[in-house]
Coordinates of C-alpha atoms in Angstrom, one line a residue:
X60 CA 79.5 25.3 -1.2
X61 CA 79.2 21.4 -1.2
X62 CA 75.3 20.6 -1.7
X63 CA 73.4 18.8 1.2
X64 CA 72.6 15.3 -0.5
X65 CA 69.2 14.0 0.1
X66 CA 67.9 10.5 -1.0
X67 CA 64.2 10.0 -0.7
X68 CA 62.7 6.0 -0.4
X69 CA 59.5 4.9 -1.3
X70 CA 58.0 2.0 -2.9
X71 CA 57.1 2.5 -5.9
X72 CA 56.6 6.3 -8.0
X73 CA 52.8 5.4 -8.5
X74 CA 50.3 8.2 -9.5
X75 CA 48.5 8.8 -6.5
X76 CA 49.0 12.0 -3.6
X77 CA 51.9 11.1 -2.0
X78 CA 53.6 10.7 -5.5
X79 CA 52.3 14.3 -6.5
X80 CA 53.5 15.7 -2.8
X81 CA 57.0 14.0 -3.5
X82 CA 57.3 15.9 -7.1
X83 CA 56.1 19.2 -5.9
X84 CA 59.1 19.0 -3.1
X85 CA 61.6 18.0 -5.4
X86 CA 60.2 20.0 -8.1
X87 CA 61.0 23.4 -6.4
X88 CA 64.4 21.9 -4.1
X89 CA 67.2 25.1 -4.6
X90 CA 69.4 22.6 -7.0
X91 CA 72.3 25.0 -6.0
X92 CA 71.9 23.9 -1.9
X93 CA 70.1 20.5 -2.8
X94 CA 71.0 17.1 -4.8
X95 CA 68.2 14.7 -4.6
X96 CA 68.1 11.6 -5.7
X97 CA 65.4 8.8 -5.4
X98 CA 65.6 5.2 -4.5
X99 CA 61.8 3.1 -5.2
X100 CA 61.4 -0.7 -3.4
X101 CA 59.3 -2.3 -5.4
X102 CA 59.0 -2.6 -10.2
X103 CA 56.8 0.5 -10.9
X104 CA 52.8 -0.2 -11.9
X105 CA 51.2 0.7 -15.2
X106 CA 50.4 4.6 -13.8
X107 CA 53.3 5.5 -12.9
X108 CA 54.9 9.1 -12.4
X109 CA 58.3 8.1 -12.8
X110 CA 59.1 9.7 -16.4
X111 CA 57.6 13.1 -14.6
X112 CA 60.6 12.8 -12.7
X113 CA 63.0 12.1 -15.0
X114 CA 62.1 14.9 -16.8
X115 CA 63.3 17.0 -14.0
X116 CA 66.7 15.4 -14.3
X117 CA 66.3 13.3 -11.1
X118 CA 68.4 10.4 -10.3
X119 CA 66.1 7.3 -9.7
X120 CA 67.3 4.4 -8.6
X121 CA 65.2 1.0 -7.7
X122 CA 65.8 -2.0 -6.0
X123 CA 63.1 -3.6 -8.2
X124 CA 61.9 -6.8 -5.5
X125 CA 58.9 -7.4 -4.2
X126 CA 57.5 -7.0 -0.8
X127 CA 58.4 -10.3 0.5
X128 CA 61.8 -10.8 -1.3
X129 CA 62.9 -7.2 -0.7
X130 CA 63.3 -8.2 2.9
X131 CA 65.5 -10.6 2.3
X132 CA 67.4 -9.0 -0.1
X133 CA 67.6 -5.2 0.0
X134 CA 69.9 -4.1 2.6
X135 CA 73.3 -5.3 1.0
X136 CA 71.8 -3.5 -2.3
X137 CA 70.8 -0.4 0.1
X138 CA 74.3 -0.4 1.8
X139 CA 76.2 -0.5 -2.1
X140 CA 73.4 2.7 -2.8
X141 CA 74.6 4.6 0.3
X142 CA 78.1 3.8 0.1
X143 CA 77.9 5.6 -3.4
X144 CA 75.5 8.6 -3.0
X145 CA 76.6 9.1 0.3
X146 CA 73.7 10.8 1.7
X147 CA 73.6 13.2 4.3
X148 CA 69.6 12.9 4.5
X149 CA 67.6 10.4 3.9
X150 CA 64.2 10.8 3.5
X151 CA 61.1 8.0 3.7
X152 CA 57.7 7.9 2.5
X153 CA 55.7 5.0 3.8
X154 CA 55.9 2.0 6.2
X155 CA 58.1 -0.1 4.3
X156 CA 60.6 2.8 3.2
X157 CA 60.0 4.0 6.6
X158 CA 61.2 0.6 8.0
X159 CA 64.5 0.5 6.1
X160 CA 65.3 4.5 7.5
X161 CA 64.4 3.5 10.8
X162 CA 67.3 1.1 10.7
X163 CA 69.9 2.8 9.0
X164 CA 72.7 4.3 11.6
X165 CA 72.6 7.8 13.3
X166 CA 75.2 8.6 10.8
X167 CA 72.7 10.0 8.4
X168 CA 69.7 12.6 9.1
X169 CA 67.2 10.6 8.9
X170 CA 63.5 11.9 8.2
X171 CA 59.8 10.8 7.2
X172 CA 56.7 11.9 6.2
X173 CA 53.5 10.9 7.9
X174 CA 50.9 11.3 5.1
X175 CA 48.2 9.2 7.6
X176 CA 47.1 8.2 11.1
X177 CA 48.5 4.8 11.2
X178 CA 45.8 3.4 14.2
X179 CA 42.7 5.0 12.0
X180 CA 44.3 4.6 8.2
X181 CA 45.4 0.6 8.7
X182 CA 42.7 -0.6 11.0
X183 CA 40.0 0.6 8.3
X184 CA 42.2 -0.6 5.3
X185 CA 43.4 -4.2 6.7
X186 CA 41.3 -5.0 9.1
X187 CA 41.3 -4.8 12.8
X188 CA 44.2 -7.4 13.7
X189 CA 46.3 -7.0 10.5
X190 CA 45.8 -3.0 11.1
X191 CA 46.8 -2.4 14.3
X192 CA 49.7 -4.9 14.2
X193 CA 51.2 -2.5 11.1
X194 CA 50.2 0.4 13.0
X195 CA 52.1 -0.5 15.7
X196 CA 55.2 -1.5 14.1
X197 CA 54.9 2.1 12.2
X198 CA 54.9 3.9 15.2
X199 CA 58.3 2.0 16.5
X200 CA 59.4 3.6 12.9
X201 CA 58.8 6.7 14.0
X202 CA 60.3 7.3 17.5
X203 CA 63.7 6.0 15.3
X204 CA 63.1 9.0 13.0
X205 CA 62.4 12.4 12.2
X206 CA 58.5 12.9 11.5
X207 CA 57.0 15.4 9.3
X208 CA 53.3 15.5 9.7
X209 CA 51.0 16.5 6.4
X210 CA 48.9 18.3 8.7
X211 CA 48.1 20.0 11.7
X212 CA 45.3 17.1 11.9
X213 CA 47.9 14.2 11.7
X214 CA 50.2 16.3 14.2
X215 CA 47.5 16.2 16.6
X216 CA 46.8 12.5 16.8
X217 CA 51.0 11.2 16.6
X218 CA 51.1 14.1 19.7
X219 CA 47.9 12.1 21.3
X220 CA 50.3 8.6 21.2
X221 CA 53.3 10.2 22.1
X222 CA 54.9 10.8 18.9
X223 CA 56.4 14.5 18.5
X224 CA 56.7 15.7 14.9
X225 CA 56.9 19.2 12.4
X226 CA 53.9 19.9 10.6
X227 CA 54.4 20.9 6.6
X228 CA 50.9 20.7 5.4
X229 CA 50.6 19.5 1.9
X230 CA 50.8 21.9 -1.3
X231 CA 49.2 21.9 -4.7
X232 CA 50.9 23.0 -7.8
X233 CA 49.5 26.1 -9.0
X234 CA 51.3 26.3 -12.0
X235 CA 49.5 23.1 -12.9
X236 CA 46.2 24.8 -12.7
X237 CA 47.0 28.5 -14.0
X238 CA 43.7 30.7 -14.3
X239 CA 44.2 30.6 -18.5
X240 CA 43.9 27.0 -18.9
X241 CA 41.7 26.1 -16.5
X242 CA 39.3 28.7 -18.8
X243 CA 40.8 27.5 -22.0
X244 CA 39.9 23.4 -20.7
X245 CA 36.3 24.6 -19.3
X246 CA 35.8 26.1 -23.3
X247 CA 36.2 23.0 -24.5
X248 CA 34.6 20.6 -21.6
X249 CA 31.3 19.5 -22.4
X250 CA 28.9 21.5 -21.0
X251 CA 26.0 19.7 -19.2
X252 CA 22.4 20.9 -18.0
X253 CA 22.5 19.4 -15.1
X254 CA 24.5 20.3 -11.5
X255 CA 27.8 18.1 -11.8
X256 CA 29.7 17.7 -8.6
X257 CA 32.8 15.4 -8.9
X258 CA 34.8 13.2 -6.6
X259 CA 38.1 11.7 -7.0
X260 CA 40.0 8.9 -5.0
X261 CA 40.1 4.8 -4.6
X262 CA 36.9 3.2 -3.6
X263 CA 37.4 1.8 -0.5
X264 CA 35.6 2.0 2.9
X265 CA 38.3 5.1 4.2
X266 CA 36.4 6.9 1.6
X267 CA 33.0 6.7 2.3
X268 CA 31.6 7.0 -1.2
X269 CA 28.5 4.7 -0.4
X270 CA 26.5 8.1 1.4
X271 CA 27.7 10.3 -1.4
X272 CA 26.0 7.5 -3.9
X273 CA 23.0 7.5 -1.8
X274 CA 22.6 10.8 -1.5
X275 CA 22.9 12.3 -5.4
X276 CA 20.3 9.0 -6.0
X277 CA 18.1 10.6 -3.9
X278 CA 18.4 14.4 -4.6
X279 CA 16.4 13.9 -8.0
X280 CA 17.7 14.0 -11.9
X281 CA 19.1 17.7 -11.5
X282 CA 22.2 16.6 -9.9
X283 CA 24.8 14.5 -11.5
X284 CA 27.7 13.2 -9.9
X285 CA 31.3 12.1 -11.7
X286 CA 33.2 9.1 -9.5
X287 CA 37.1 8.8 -10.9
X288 CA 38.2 6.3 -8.9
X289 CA 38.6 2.1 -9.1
X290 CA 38.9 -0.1 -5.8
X291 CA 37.2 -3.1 -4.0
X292 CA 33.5 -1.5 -3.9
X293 CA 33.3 -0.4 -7.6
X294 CA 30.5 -3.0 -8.1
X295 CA 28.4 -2.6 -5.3
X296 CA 28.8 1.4 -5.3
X297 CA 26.9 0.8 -8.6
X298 CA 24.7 -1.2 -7.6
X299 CA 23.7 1.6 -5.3
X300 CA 22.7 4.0 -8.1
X301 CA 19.0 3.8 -8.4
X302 CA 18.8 7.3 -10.7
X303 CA 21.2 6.8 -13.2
X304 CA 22.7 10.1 -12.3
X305 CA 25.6 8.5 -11.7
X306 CA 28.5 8.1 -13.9
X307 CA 31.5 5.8 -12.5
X308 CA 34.6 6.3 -14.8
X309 CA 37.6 3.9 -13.1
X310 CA 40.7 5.5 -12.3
X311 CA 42.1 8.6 -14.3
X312 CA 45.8 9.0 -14.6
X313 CA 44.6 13.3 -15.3
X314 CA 42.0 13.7 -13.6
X315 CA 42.1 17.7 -14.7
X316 CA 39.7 16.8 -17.2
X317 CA 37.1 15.5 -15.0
X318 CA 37.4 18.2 -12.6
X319 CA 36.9 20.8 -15.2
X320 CA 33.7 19.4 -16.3
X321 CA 32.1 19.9 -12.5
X322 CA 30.6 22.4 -11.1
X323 CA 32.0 21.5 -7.8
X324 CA 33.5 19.2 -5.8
X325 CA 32.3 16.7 -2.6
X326 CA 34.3 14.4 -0.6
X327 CA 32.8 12.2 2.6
X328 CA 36.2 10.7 3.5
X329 CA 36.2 9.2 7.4
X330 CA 39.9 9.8 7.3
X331 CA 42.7 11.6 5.5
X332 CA 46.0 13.2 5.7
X333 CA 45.7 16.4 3.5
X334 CA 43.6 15.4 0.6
X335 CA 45.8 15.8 -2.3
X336 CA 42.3 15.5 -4.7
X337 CA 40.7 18.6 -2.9
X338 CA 43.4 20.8 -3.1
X339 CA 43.8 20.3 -7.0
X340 CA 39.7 20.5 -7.1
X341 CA 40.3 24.0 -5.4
X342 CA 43.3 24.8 -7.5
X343 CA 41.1 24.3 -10.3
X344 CA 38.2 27.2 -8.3
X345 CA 36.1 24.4 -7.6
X346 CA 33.6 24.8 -4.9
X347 CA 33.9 22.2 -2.3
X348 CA 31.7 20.5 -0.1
X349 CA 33.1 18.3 2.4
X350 CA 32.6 15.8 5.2
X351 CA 33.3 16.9 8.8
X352 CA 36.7 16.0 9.8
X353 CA 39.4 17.2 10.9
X354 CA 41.7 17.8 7.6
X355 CA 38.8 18.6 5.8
X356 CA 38.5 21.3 8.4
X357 CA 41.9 22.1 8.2
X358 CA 41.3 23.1 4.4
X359 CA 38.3 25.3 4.8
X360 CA 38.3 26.7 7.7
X361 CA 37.4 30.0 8.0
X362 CA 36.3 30.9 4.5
X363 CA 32.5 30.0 2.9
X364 CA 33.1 26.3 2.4
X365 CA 33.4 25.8 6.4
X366 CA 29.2 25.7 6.6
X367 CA 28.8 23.1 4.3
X368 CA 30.6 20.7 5.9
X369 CA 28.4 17.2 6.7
X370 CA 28.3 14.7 8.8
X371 CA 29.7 11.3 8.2
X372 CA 27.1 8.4 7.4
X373 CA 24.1 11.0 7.9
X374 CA 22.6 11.1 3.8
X375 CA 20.0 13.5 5.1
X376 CA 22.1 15.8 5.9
X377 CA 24.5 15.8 3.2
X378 CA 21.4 16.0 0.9
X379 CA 20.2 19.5 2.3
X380 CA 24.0 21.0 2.5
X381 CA 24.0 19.9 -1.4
X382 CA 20.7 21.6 -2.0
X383 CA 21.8 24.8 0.2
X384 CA 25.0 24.9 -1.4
X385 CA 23.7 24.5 -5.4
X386 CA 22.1 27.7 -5.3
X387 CA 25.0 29.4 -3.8
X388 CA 27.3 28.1 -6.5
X389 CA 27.2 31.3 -9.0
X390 CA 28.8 33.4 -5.6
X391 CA 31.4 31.3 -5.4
X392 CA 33.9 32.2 -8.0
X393 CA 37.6 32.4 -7.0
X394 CA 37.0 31.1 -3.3
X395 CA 38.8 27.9 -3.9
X396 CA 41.8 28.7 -5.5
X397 CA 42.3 32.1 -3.3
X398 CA 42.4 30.1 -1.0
X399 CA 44.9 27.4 -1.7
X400 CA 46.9 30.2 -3.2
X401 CA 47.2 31.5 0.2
X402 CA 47.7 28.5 2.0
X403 CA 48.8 25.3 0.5
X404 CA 51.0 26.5 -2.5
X405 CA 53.3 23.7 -3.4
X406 CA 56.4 26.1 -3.7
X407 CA 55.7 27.1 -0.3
X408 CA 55.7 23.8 1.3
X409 CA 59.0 22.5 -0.7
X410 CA 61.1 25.6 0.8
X411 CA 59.6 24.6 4.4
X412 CA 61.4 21.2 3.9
X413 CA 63.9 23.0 2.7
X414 CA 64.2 24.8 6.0
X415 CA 64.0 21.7 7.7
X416 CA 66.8 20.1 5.8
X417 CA 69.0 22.9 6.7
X418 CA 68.4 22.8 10.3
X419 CA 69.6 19.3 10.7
X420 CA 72.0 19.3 8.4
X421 CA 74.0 21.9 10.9

């Protein structure tokens, strides 16, 4: 049987969730059906994941221009890629990857991934004008292409704006976070008297980390809380800390390590896809506690976590679903990653794309 050729584009293989999401799809792809290969836009930053993928014998390929040069540029180089790989889907990641798929000819499946809310995620990242003129544009993307949405949340709000799409929520690598080493890491972890909640992702305004800072400086010197994480608000996050029970460590390329020293995990996003960073907190059994949105929702509903969700930009209230949920901490053991097991297993996902790549490939 002649394997289905897929090439996936994104800009660059940088160590963040939509890279990790990529890898777990390709990671589990049938090799006997499937021959992936990966095309990137842009040079790769310092963290990159790219030798992770390379180590699974994939085919990367880069056009290696920046953003404003690429345009100009790229699609003779793209044209000489597909001429050669001859692709029979081609899967994008992103508004610029998206933006090249959109304009390559009904010749080829063509398919993306909708990790975001463009209208929410680029107004609150560039700005009002700047935002919704890239969230517009995005959506033209999509009504050219196939959309996969990373959630039932995200499938939601494209259905709201008239955009139809699948939904193949996001997985989490178990075999990442087996039972044994999770134990074998928390042995060695340093073990602290204090209640250590943790919370992982860029510090920017989407993320919301000025009430989380507010609230652990007033919940008193039994609560500690771990910030992985570097963006625009670093500074005045820490200028924020009146307690000193907050420790700010910059961005972690493993952030295992940091997870496994917590006793749980918080999160008081305003807007996400499927948080990559909870499901690997859960994978790891970490109790979460979680603003009240929609994905978030998505991830706990129905099990013990649902109750402690908070509301967004209300410190008081996230202070008493901390306290509440501290002393129910010990009952919590194998919640999280029962849960995720069930639900968001990466292997799972990949064979759904699978599925899908199948389908229109006939």
């Amino acid at each position: 049987m002649q394997k289905i050729k897929v090439l996936y584009i994104v800009s660059t293989l940088e160590s963040k969730g939509p890279t990790n999401q990529l890898f777990y799809l390709i990671k589990y792809l049938d090799r006997e059906v499937f021959d992936p290969m990966i095309l990137t836009l842009s040079p790769e930053p310092k963290s990159s994941m790219k030798a992770s993928f390379e180590k699974e014998g994939i085919d990367i390929q880069t056009l290696g221009t920046g953003r404003l040069s690429g345009i100009l540029k790229n699609k003779k180089i793209l044209k000489q890629i597909l001429q050669k790989f001859k692709p029979d889907i081609i899967q994008s990641m992103g508004i610029r990857a998206d933006g090249y798929n959109a304009g390559f000819g009904s010749e080829f499946k063509r398919i993306t991934t909708s990790r975001n809310f463009p209208l929410v995620d680029y107004v609150q990242k560039f700005g009002k004008i700047k935002g919704l003129l890239m969230a517009k544009m995005h959506i033209a993307y999509f009504k050219n292409l196939e959309v996969v949405a990373c959630s039932m949340s995200i499938f939601k709000q494209l259905s709201e704006i008239g955009v139809s799409s699948t939904t193949i929520q996001n997985g989490v690598d178990l075999s990442r976070f087996s039972p044994e080493s999770i134990t074998e890491m928390k042995n060695e972890s340093t073990v602290d008297e204090k209640i250590v909640f943790v919370t992982v992702g860029s510090l920017i305004f989407r993320k919301n980390n000025s009430q989380l800072i507010q609230a652990f400086s007033g919940l008193g010197e039994d609560f500690k809380l771990i910030v992985v994480g570097d963006g625009p608000e670093s500074d005045d996050l820490k200028s924020l800390d009146k307690l000193g029970n907050i420790e700010f460590v910059g961005h972690q390329s493993d952030v295992k390590k940091y997870l496994l020293e917590a006793d749980a995990f918080v999160s008081a996003s305003r807007a996400e896809g499927l948080p990559n960073a909870v499901l690997e907190a859960m994978a790891c059994d970490l109790p979460v506690i979680l603003s009240d949105i929609p994905p978030h929702r998505e991830l706990v509903e129905g099990s013990e976590f649902d109750t402690f969700l908070f509301n967004l930009d209300d410190v008081e209230d996230l202070k008493e679903k901390i306290q509440i949920f501290s002393k129910q901490l010990h009952g919590l053991g194998g919640v999280a990653r029962g849960l995720v097991s069930k639900r968001f297993a990466a292997e799972v996902m990949s064979k759904k794309y699978q599925k899908l790549y199948l389908q229109v490939s006939k």
